Short mmCIF file of C-alpha atoms in Angstrom, two decimals:
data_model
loop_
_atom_site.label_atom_id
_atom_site.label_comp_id
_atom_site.label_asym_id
_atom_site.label_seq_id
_atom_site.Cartn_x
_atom_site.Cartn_y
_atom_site.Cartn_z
CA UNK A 959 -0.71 13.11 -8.69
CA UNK A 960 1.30 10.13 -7.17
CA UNK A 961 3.75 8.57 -9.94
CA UNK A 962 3.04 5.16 -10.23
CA UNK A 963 5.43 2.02 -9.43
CA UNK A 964 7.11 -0.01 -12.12
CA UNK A 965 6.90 -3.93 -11.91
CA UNK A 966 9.73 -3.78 -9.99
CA UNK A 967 9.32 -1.22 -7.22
CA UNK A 968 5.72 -2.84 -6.94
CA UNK A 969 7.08 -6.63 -6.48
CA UNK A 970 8.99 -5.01 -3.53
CA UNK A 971 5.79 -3.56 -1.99
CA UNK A 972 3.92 -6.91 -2.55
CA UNK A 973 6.81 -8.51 -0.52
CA UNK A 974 6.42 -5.90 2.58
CA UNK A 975 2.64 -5.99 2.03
CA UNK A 976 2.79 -10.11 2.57
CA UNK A 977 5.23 -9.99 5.58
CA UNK A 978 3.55 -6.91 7.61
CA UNK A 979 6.32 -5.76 9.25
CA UNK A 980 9.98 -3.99 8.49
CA UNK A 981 12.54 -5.67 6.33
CA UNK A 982 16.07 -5.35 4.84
CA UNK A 983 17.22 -5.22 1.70
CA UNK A 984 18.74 -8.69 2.11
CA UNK A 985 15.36 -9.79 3.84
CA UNK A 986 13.38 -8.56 0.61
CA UNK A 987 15.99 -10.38 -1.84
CA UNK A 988 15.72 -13.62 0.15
CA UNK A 989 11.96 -13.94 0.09
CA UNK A 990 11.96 -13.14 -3.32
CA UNK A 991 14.23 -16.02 -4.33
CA UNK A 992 13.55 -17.68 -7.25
CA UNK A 993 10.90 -15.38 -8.52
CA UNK A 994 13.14 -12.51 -9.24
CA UNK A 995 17.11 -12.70 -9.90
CA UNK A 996 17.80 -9.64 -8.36
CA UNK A 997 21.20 -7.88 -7.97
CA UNK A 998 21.99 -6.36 -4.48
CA UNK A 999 22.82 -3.28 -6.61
CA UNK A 1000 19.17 -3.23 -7.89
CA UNK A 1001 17.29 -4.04 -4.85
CA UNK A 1002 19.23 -0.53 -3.21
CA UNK A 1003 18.45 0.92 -6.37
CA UNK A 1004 14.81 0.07 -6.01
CA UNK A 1005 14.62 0.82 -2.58
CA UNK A 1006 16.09 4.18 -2.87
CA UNK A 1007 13.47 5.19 -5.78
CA UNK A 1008 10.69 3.96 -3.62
CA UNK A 1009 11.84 5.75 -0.51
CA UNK A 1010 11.97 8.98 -2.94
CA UNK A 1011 8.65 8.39 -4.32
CA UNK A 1012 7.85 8.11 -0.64
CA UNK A 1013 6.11 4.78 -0.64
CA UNK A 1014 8.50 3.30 1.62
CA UNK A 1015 10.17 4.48 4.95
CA UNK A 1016 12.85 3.29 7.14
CA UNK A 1017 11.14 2.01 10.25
CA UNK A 1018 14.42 0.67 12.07
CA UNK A 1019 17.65 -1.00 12.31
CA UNK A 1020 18.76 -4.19 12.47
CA UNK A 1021 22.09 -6.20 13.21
CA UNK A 1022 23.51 -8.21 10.84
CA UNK A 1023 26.55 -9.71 11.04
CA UNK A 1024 29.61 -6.95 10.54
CA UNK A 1025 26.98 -3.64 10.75
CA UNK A 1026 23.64 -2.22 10.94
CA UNK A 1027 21.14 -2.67 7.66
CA UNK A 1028 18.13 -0.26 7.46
CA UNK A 1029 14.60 -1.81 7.62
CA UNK A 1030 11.80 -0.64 5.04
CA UNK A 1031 7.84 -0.31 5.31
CA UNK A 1032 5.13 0.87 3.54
CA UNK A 1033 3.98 4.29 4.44
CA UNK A 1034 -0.07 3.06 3.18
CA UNK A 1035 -1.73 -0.57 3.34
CA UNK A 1036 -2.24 -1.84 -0.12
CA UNK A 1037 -5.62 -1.32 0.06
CA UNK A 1038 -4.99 2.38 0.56
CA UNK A 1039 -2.53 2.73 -2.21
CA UNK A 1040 -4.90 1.14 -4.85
CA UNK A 1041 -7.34 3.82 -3.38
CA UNK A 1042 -4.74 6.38 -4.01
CA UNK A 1043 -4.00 5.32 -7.39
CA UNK A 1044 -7.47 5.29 -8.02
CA UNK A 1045 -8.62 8.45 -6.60
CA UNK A 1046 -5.94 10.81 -6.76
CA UNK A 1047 -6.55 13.86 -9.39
CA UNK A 1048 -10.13 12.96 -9.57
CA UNK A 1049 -12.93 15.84 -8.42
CA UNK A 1050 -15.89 14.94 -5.76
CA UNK A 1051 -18.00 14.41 -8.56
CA UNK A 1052 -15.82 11.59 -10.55
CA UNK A 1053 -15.37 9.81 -7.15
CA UNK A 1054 -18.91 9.78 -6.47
CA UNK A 1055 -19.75 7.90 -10.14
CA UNK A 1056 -16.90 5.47 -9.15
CA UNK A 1057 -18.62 4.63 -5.96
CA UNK A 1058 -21.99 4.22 -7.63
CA UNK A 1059 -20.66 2.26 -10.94
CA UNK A 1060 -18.43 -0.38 -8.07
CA UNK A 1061 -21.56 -0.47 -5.99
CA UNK A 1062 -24.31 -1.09 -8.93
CA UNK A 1063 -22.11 -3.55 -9.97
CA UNK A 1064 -22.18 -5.80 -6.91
CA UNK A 1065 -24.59 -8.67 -7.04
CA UNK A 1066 -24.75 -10.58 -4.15
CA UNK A 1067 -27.20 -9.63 -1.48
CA UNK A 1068 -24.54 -10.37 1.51
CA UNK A 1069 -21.70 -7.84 -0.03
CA UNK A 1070 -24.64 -5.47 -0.24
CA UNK A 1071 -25.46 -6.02 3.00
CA UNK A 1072 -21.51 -5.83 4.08
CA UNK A 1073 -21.23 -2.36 2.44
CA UNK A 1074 -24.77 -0.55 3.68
CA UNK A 1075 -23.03 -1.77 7.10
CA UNK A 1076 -19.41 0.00 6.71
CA UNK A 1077 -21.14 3.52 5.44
CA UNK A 1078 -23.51 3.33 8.53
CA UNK A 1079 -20.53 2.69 10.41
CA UNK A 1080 -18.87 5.38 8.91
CA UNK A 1081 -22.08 7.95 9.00
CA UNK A 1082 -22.00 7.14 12.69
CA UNK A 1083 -17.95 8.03 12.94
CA UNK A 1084 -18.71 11.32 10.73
CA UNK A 1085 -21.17 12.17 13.17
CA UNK A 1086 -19.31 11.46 16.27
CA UNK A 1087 -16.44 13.88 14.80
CA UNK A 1088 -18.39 16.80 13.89
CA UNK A 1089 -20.95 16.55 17.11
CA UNK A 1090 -17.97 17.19 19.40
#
């Protein structure tokens, strides 16, 4: 099972979530200004725990203005994290009541109708794999 994030370590995914593409650590302190009062001592701190947890990887390099500072992304999409974090440690069975409970739960006819259309999408792309 995947450990999970503290506050922390997950305010620094949020920020590479929102911006989509590599930053630095200086990058990630700057855009979280105000919100967080974050020492640079921290933010490498942070960064190294998520890059051990393996959450995080360094994508590239970039000049600043004596040397070279590593950039950071996320290894998943948020959406595939929260799956993760879901999912993870649970048997076929377990994840097949989740899917039914999140499904029976939806109440609007046109998510309904959004849903029936990704698994026929997906049927279609299970079949394509396994008729080759």
């Amino acid at each position: 099972m995947r450990e999970r994030l503290t506050k922390s370590e997950m305010a620094i995914m949020e920020i590479l979530w929102e911006e989509g593409k590599g930053l630095t650590a200086t990058e990630i302190v700057n855009i979280a200004g105000e919100k967080k009062t974050w020492k640079d001592s921290s933010i490498h701190l942070l960064i190294n725990k998520l890059l051990d947890k393996g959450v995080i990887e360094v994508v590239g390099f970039r000049k600043t203005m004596k040397n070279y500072a590593r950039t950071f992304f996320p290894v998943d999409s948020k959406q595939k994290y929260i799956v993760n974090q879901i999912t993870d440690g649970m048997s076929e069975e377990e994840r097949k009541k989740l899917y039914e409970y999140l499904i029976g739960e939806e109440k609007k006819l046109e998510m309904i109708k959004y849903i029936q259309n990704l698994l026929t999408k997906r049927k279609e792309k299970c079949t394509e794999i396994h008729n080759i």
